[in-house]
Every structure is written in structure tokens, then in C-alpha cells.
Short mmCIF file of C-alpha atoms in Angstrom, two decimals:
data_model
loop_
_atom_site.label_atom_id
_atom_site.label_comp_id
_atom_site.label_asym_id
_atom_site.label_seq_id
_atom_site.Cartn_x
_atom_site.Cartn_y
_atom_site.Cartn_z
CA MET A 1 -55.42 1.97 -97.39
CA ARG A 2 -52.03 2.45 -99.05
CA PHE A 3 -49.52 4.50 -97.05
CA LEU A 4 -46.44 3.91 -99.19
CA PRO A 5 -45.92 6.55 -101.87
CA THR A 6 -45.86 5.44 -105.48
CA ASP A 7 -42.75 5.74 -107.62
CA GLU A 8 -44.31 8.76 -109.33
CA GLN A 9 -45.01 10.47 -106.01
CA ARG A 10 -41.44 9.83 -104.83
CA ALA A 11 -40.06 11.20 -108.10
CA PHE A 12 -42.28 14.28 -107.81
CA ALA A 13 -41.01 15.00 -104.29
CA ARG A 14 -37.38 14.45 -105.35
CA SER A 15 -37.77 16.79 -108.31
CA LEU A 16 -39.16 19.55 -106.07
CA ASP A 17 -36.37 18.99 -103.56
CA ALA A 18 -33.74 19.26 -106.30
CA MET A 19 -35.35 22.36 -107.78
CA LEU A 20 -35.64 24.18 -104.47
CA THR A 21 -32.13 23.14 -103.39
CA ALA A 22 -30.70 24.57 -106.60
CA ALA A 23 -32.77 27.74 -106.25
CA GLY A 24 -31.46 28.47 -102.74
CA THR A 25 -34.58 29.43 -100.80
CA PRO A 26 -33.07 31.12 -97.67
CA PRO A 27 -32.12 34.34 -99.54
CA ALA A 28 -35.63 34.46 -101.03
CA ALA A 29 -37.18 34.05 -97.58
CA ARG A 30 -35.00 36.80 -96.13
CA ALA A 31 -35.88 39.13 -98.99
CA TRP A 32 -39.58 38.37 -98.49
CA ALA A 33 -39.33 39.27 -94.80
CA ALA A 34 -37.62 42.54 -95.75
CA GLY A 35 -40.48 43.49 -98.09
CA ASP A 36 -38.89 42.39 -101.38
CA PRO A 37 -41.07 39.56 -102.74
CA GLY A 38 -39.30 39.33 -106.11
CA PRO A 39 -37.08 36.28 -105.42
CA GLY A 40 -39.92 34.54 -103.60
CA LEU A 41 -42.32 35.10 -106.49
CA ALA A 42 -39.71 33.66 -108.86
CA LEU A 43 -39.79 30.51 -106.71
CA TRP A 44 -43.58 30.66 -106.82
CA ARG A 45 -43.58 30.62 -110.62
CA ARG A 46 -41.29 27.59 -110.64
CA LEU A 47 -43.59 25.75 -108.24
CA GLY A 48 -46.48 26.66 -110.53
CA GLU A 49 -44.62 25.28 -113.55
CA ALA A 50 -44.00 22.08 -111.58
CA GLY A 51 -47.77 21.73 -111.10
CA VAL A 52 -47.93 22.25 -107.34
CA PHE A 53 -50.90 24.63 -107.34
CA ALA A 54 -52.71 22.61 -110.00
CA LEU A 55 -52.99 19.71 -107.54
CA ALA A 56 -55.93 21.35 -105.75
CA VAL A 57 -57.67 22.54 -108.93
CA PRO A 58 -60.05 20.31 -110.94
CA GLU A 59 -59.04 19.43 -114.50
CA ALA A 60 -62.02 21.36 -115.87
CA TYR A 61 -60.31 24.58 -114.73
CA GLY A 62 -56.78 23.82 -115.89
CA GLY A 63 -55.72 21.79 -112.88
CA LEU A 64 -54.50 18.26 -112.20
CA GLY A 65 -56.61 17.53 -109.18
CA PRO A 66 -57.83 17.09 -106.71
CA ARG A 67 -54.70 15.20 -105.62
CA PRO A 68 -54.29 15.64 -101.84
CA VAL A 69 -51.54 13.01 -101.47
CA GLU A 70 -49.35 14.64 -104.08
CA LEU A 71 -50.09 18.04 -102.53
CA ALA A 72 -48.95 16.73 -99.15
CA HIS A 73 -45.65 15.62 -100.69
CA ALA A 74 -45.22 19.03 -102.32
CA PHE A 75 -45.88 20.96 -99.11
CA VAL A 76 -43.46 18.81 -97.12
CA GLU A 77 -40.79 19.99 -99.57
CA ALA A 78 -42.02 23.59 -99.34
CA GLY A 79 -41.61 23.39 -95.57
CA ARG A 80 -38.21 21.70 -95.77
CA HIS A 81 -36.97 24.55 -97.96
CA ALA A 82 -38.77 27.40 -96.12
CA VAL A 83 -40.50 28.66 -99.27
CA PRO A 84 -42.10 32.05 -98.49
CA GLY A 85 -45.57 33.25 -99.42
CA PRO A 86 -49.25 32.40 -99.00
CA LEU A 87 -48.89 28.88 -100.40
CA VAL A 88 -51.50 27.33 -98.12
CA GLU A 89 -53.92 30.21 -98.63
CA THR A 90 -53.69 29.95 -102.41
CA VAL A 91 -54.46 26.24 -102.30
CA ALA A 92 -57.35 26.83 -99.89
CA ALA A 93 -58.75 29.61 -102.08
CA ALA A 94 -58.64 27.29 -105.08
CA ALA A 95 -60.50 24.63 -103.09
CA LEU A 96 -63.09 27.20 -102.05
CA LEU A 97 -63.76 28.27 -105.64
CA ALA A 98 -63.86 24.66 -106.80
CA GLY A 99 -66.43 23.93 -104.10
CA LEU A 100 -68.57 26.82 -105.26
CA ALA A 101 -68.38 25.56 -108.84
CA GLU A 102 -69.60 22.11 -107.75
CA ARG A 103 -72.59 23.82 -106.17
CA GLY A 104 -73.45 25.79 -109.29
CA GLY A 105 -71.39 28.95 -108.78
CA THR A 106 -69.03 28.59 -111.73
CA GLY A 107 -68.43 32.31 -112.28
CA PRO A 108 -65.63 32.82 -109.70
CA ALA A 109 -64.06 29.48 -110.69
CA ASN A 110 -63.95 30.43 -114.38
CA ARG A 111 -62.48 33.78 -113.48
CA PHE A 112 -59.74 32.75 -111.05
CA LEU A 113 -58.99 29.02 -111.03
CA PRO A 114 -56.93 28.71 -114.25
CA ALA A 115 -54.50 31.41 -113.09
CA LEU A 116 -54.33 29.95 -109.58
CA ALA A 117 -53.56 26.51 -111.02
CA SER A 118 -50.71 27.79 -113.17
CA GLY A 119 -49.13 29.83 -110.38
CA GLY A 120 -49.82 33.03 -112.30
CA THR A 121 -52.00 34.39 -109.49
CA THR A 122 -51.24 34.46 -105.78
CA ALA A 123 -54.11 34.57 -103.32
CA SER A 124 -54.69 35.05 -99.64
CA LEU A 125 -57.80 33.92 -97.83
CA VAL A 126 -59.63 34.71 -94.60
CA LEU A 127 -62.51 32.45 -93.57
CA THR A 128 -63.58 34.29 -90.43
CA GLY A 129 -64.48 37.73 -91.76
CA ASP A 130 -62.32 39.74 -89.36
CA GLY A 131 -59.34 37.37 -89.24
CA LEU A 132 -55.79 38.12 -90.28
CA ALA A 133 -54.67 37.49 -93.84
CA LEU A 134 -51.23 36.17 -94.72
CA ASP A 135 -49.18 38.30 -97.13
CA PRO A 136 -52.08 40.42 -98.42
CA ASP A 137 -49.58 43.03 -99.59
CA VAL A 138 -48.13 40.53 -102.07
CA ALA A 139 -51.19 38.45 -103.00
CA ASP A 140 -52.91 39.41 -106.24
CA VAL A 141 -56.32 38.81 -104.70
CA LEU A 142 -57.56 38.66 -101.10
CA PHE A 143 -60.67 36.50 -100.65
CA VAL A 144 -62.79 37.00 -97.53
CA VAL A 145 -65.60 34.77 -96.30
CA ALA A 146 -67.99 36.36 -93.81
CA GLY A 147 -71.01 34.23 -92.95
CA ASP A 148 -72.58 33.20 -96.24
CA GLU A 149 -70.80 35.84 -98.33
CA LEU A 150 -67.59 35.63 -100.33
CA ARG A 151 -65.99 38.89 -101.40
CA ILE A 152 -62.72 40.35 -102.65
CA ALA A 153 -61.29 42.74 -100.08
CA PRO A 154 -60.39 46.16 -101.53
CA GLY A 155 -57.25 46.38 -99.43
CA HIS A 156 -55.92 45.73 -95.96
CA THR A 157 -54.71 47.40 -92.79
CA GLY A 158 -51.06 47.88 -91.98
CA ILE A 159 -48.76 44.88 -91.92
CA ARG A 160 -48.29 43.33 -88.47
CA VAL A 161 -45.14 41.74 -87.14
CA SER A 162 -45.35 37.97 -86.77
CA ALA A 163 -43.18 35.64 -84.71
CA ASP A 164 -41.96 34.52 -88.13
CA PRO A 165 -40.89 37.66 -90.01
CA VAL A 166 -41.47 35.84 -93.31
CA ARG A 167 -45.18 35.63 -92.43
CA ARG A 168 -46.60 39.12 -93.01
CA LEU A 169 -50.08 39.58 -91.55
CA ALA A 170 -52.82 42.19 -91.97
CA ARG A 171 -56.57 42.51 -91.54
CA PRO A 172 -58.71 42.79 -94.70
CA ALA A 173 -60.43 46.11 -95.32
CA PRO A 174 -64.25 46.09 -95.19
CA GLY A 175 -66.36 46.12 -98.31
CA GLY A 176 -65.10 45.13 -101.72
CA GLU A 177 -66.51 43.15 -104.63
CA PRO A 178 -69.02 40.42 -103.68
CA LEU A 179 -68.43 37.13 -105.52
CA ALA A 180 -71.05 34.79 -104.08
CA THR A 181 -73.69 34.55 -101.37
CA GLY A 182 -75.81 31.75 -99.95
CA PRO A 183 -75.36 28.37 -98.25
CA ALA A 184 -72.82 27.24 -100.86
CA VAL A 185 -70.28 29.69 -99.43
CA PRO A 186 -69.92 28.24 -95.89
CA ALA A 187 -70.03 24.70 -97.31
CA SER A 188 -67.21 25.55 -99.71
CA ALA A 189 -65.32 27.34 -96.94
CA ALA A 190 -65.40 24.11 -94.92
CA ARG A 191 -63.84 22.35 -97.90
CA ALA A 192 -61.16 25.07 -98.13
CA ARG A 193 -60.32 24.59 -94.45
CA ARG A 194 -59.70 20.88 -95.02
CA TRP A 195 -57.15 21.65 -97.74
CA ALA A 196 -55.57 24.27 -95.51
CA LEU A 197 -55.26 21.77 -92.65
CA LEU A 198 -53.58 19.26 -94.92
CA ALA A 199 -51.17 21.72 -96.51
CA THR A 200 -50.22 23.32 -93.19
CA ALA A 201 -49.65 19.92 -91.59
CA ALA A 202 -47.37 18.91 -94.48
CA GLN A 203 -45.51 22.21 -94.34
CA SER A 204 -45.00 21.75 -90.58
CA LEU A 205 -43.61 18.26 -91.10
CA GLY A 206 -41.18 19.64 -93.67
CA VAL A 207 -40.06 22.36 -91.26
CA GLY A 208 -39.49 19.77 -88.55
CA LEU A 209 -37.46 17.56 -90.90
CA ALA A 210 -35.30 20.52 -91.91
CA LEU A 211 -34.67 21.44 -88.28
CA LEU A 212 -33.74 17.87 -87.38
CA GLY A 213 -31.45 17.47 -90.39
CA ARG A 214 -29.59 20.68 -89.68
CA THR A 215 -29.33 19.87 -85.97
CA VAL A 216 -27.92 16.39 -86.62
CA ALA A 217 -25.33 17.86 -88.99
CA TYR A 218 -24.37 20.46 -86.37
CA ALA A 219 -24.11 17.83 -83.61
CA LYS A 220 -21.66 15.88 -85.76
CA GLN A 221 -19.31 18.81 -86.35
CA ARG A 222 -19.53 20.77 -83.06
CA THR A 223 -17.07 19.43 -80.50
CA GLN A 224 -16.78 19.76 -76.73
CA PHE A 225 -14.28 18.01 -74.44
CA GLY A 226 -12.58 16.71 -77.56
CA ALA A 227 -15.61 14.89 -78.99
CA PRO A 228 -18.57 15.74 -81.24
CA ILE A 229 -21.54 16.75 -79.09
CA GLY A 230 -23.63 14.24 -81.03
CA SER A 231 -21.70 11.45 -79.33
CA PHE A 232 -23.13 12.39 -75.91
CA GLN A 233 -26.08 10.28 -74.73
CA ALA A 234 -28.20 13.28 -73.72
CA VAL A 235 -27.93 14.75 -77.21
CA LYS A 236 -28.54 11.37 -78.87
CA HIS A 237 -31.71 10.81 -76.84
CA ARG A 238 -33.10 14.26 -77.65
CA LEU A 239 -32.43 13.82 -81.36
CA ALA A 240 -33.97 10.34 -81.30
CA ASP A 241 -37.10 11.65 -79.55
CA THR A 242 -37.41 14.37 -82.16
CA LEU A 243 -37.08 11.86 -84.99
CA LEU A 244 -39.75 9.65 -83.41
CA GLY A 245 -42.17 12.55 -83.11
CA LEU A 246 -41.76 13.43 -86.78
CA GLU A 247 -41.96 9.83 -87.98
CA PHE A 248 -45.10 9.18 -85.92
CA ALA A 249 -46.70 12.28 -87.44
CA ARG A 250 -45.88 11.29 -91.03
CA PRO A 251 -48.39 8.40 -91.36
CA LEU A 252 -51.11 10.57 -89.83
CA LEU A 253 -50.45 13.14 -92.53
CA PHE A 254 -50.62 10.75 -95.46
CA GLY A 255 -53.49 8.79 -93.91
CA ALA A 256 -55.44 12.05 -93.69
CA ALA A 257 -54.56 12.85 -97.29
CA LEU A 258 -56.14 9.54 -98.29
CA THR A 259 -59.33 9.76 -96.22
CA PHE A 260 -59.66 13.56 -96.31
CA GLU A 261 -61.94 13.35 -93.26
CA GLU A 262 -61.87 16.44 -91.05
CA GLY A 263 -61.07 14.46 -87.90
CA ASP A 264 -58.09 12.79 -89.60
CA LEU A 265 -56.90 16.10 -91.01
CA ALA A 266 -57.14 17.77 -87.60
CA ALA A 267 -55.20 14.89 -86.01
CA ALA A 268 -52.50 15.20 -88.65
CA LYS A 269 -52.33 18.97 -88.21
CA ALA A 270 -51.95 18.64 -84.43
CA ALA A 271 -49.33 15.88 -84.65
CA CYS A 272 -47.22 17.54 -87.36
CA GLY A 273 -47.42 20.94 -85.69
CA GLU A 274 -46.40 19.59 -82.30
CA ALA A 275 -43.59 17.49 -83.80
CA ALA A 276 -42.19 20.49 -85.67
CA HIS A 277 -42.42 22.64 -82.54
CA ALA A 278 -40.56 19.97 -80.58
CA ALA A 279 -37.93 19.84 -83.33
CA ALA A 280 -37.49 23.61 -82.98
CA ARG A 281 -36.92 23.28 -79.23
CA THR A 282 -34.39 20.52 -79.79
CA ALA A 283 -32.60 22.51 -82.48
CA LEU A 284 -32.33 25.52 -80.22
CA ARG A 285 -31.00 23.54 -77.27
CA VAL A 286 -28.42 21.65 -79.32
CA HIS A 287 -27.23 24.71 -81.21
CA GLY A 288 -27.12 26.91 -78.13
CA ALA A 289 -26.79 30.66 -78.54
CA VAL A 290 -25.91 30.44 -82.22
CA GLY A 291 -29.45 29.21 -82.83
CA TYR A 292 -30.76 32.66 -81.94
CA THR A 293 -28.50 34.39 -84.44
CA GLU A 294 -30.49 36.18 -87.12
CA GLU A 295 -27.83 35.64 -89.76
CA PHE A 296 -27.79 31.87 -89.16
CA ASP A 297 -30.19 30.16 -91.60
CA LEU A 298 -31.53 27.90 -88.84
CA SER A 299 -33.58 30.87 -87.60
CA LEU A 300 -35.72 30.70 -90.77
CA TRP A 301 -37.13 27.34 -89.64
CA LEU A 302 -36.98 27.97 -85.89
CA ARG A 303 -39.30 30.95 -86.17
CA LYS A 304 -41.66 29.19 -88.53
CA ALA A 305 -42.52 26.15 -86.41
CA ARG A 306 -44.75 27.80 -83.81
CA PRO A 307 -46.81 30.04 -86.17
CA LEU A 308 -47.46 27.04 -88.40
CA ARG A 309 -48.50 24.97 -85.37
CA ASP A 310 -51.21 27.54 -84.62
CA ALA A 311 -52.21 28.51 -88.17
CA TRP A 312 -55.55 27.22 -89.49
CA GLY A 313 -56.34 25.61 -86.15
CA THR A 314 -54.47 25.58 -82.86
CA PRO A 315 -53.57 22.21 -81.29
CA SER A 316 -56.50 22.55 -78.86
CA TRP A 317 -58.91 23.29 -81.74
CA CYS A 318 -57.59 20.29 -83.65
CA ARG A 319 -57.99 18.00 -80.66
CA ALA A 320 -61.53 19.25 -80.14
CA ARG A 321 -62.32 18.39 -83.78
CA VAL A 322 -60.86 14.90 -83.35
CA LEU A 323 -62.94 14.38 -80.19
CA ALA A 324 -66.07 15.62 -81.94
CA GLU A 325 -65.51 13.22 -84.84
CA LEU A 326 -64.92 10.29 -82.48
CA THR A 327 -67.99 11.15 -80.42
CA ALA A 328 -70.13 11.44 -83.53
CA THR A 329 -68.86 8.11 -84.83
CA ALA A 330 -69.48 6.38 -81.50
CA GLY A 331 -72.96 7.91 -81.36
CA SER A 332 -73.86 6.71 -84.83
CA ARG A 333 -72.71 3.18 -83.97
CA GLY A 334 -74.73 3.24 -80.77
CA THR A 335 -77.92 4.21 -82.54
CA GLY A 336 -77.36 2.03 -85.60
#
């Protein structure tokens, strides 16, 4: 198993980092939270042109994939730059439609996948029927899986406030256009959840890295008692612990991208989510009261860490999946 990224994968990540740095994502995130998705959708189109959404779409439908390792690199950068929008949900929806196509249901794939791959269509997705959808007011299409049925929701309820104001949530309206029914739907939904676990884990890692980077920079410039606060042992130890948490989560993420086994993906999601949440706590403690300030860009990442930790599988759900996979593996060895 190869954990080191290739030169092409490194270059891809660097190019996304440079593009998003030049674009200046914090104003787009703030506008998105205020109900103006225009700047965020401009970012979305640029990510589409860079091929990010094509990584989860098969070549037969205009994509470049499936390429989970490259997608993990892309979503780390999306998290580091706090890109707004239903990025994970669009990737998961593409995986769902690709799964249906593999099982003979090519109609929805022909209809939606080329536009999803290019970034021309934004999608949100709910896999639990009555769950909450992310950004349904901005998404071009809201897919809903309920049992063995896939449909397009005709609308949604009112937008709910999230702990992260950039994440706008609502419940899909009942009814709508049915797209597929039968056992292929839940099987494809399981495939979509795997992509969502991977993308959310990568996004969480990126958020944690951004929090750590900004906190280290602050600790170098903020002084107390005539010295930078970063020179104090207590601050050094907390920053070092945060770095260790993120760096221990990184190989789990890319290992899961290689195996794409649900247990590995759940382990990566739990580790990256917990590491990012720990980075948020460290950032808040080192920054002090200024960390709470709405106008301070740090808040964009602080408020994102916990919702991402719980999205697409809470830590306890992820650990249960890991345990189930280990138990199943041990059982198969015992009976083999």
C-alpha cells in the first residue's frame, strides 16, 4: 500500500491551494451564510473547471474517476480554505447515480452525471428519507433516498440555523419525481455514504490544519510579559498535541482512500473529525476572547469543526462501524 502522494497528486493539491488562496474564500463563506451564494458558486465553478467533482464520476459520464485519493487531496484543500456549499453532498450524489448505472439504471446517470462532473450542477442529498439536507435552497437538485426509492424532492422546509452559519439546513418536502426503485437504490446509497465519509474526513482534516496554522501564527505574534505566547511551554505542548492528532489522522485518511473499505473510512472519519475538533478547542484557548469574534476569520473554521465531526456519521457511529468490521473479520477468520 502506497501512502506517499505522487508528484501529480502533490501538484494537484498545490494548484487548488493557490487558486483558493488567490480567490479569497472567507468573503465567499460569509456571503453564503448571509444568503448570497453568488461568490461561493463562482468558487464552485472554478473547482469544477479544476476537475474536483469529476473525480467521483466515471469517465463514461464525463468524469475522471473514480479517484478517491485525488478527491481526498482536493477536499483537504476545500476544508483548509473553508469553501462553502454542499461539496460532499454533490460528490455523494454522483457516487449514488454511478452506482445505479452499474446496476443497470443508467437513466438518472445520463441525465445528471455530466453536469455534476463539470460543476455545472450543484446537488444536495439525504439518505435517510426524513433527514436534513445541506444547502437545499442553493442546490439545483435535491436527491432523497427513502428505503428502496430515489426521488427528487419538490422543495424543502424553512432553513434551520446550524452551529456553522455557512451550513444551511432544511428538511426535504415529501413527494416529488421518482427516479429509481428497487434493491439497487439502497446498495448505491451505501456506496454514496462511503464517498461522503471520505470527503467529510478530508474536509475535517483541512479545517484542523487551517486552525492549527492560524493559531501558530497568532502565538508567534501575540505577546504577554514581554514574550510571544508561543514561547511558553503550556502553549507549545498544546500546539504539539494538536499537530500530533492531525498527523496521526492523515495516514488513516489516505489509507482509507486506497482501500475504500467502510471500516477504514469510518476510522478515518472519526480520527479526522476528532482531530479537527481538538484543533478548534486549542485555537479558541490560545486566541482567547478574540477567537469568539464574529468578524475574525478564525470563526469560519472554529464553527465548522464540530458540525463536520458529526456529519455523515457521528464519532460513536463511526466507532461502531469499525468494531463491526473488526468483529466480522475476526469471525470469518475463525470459521475459515
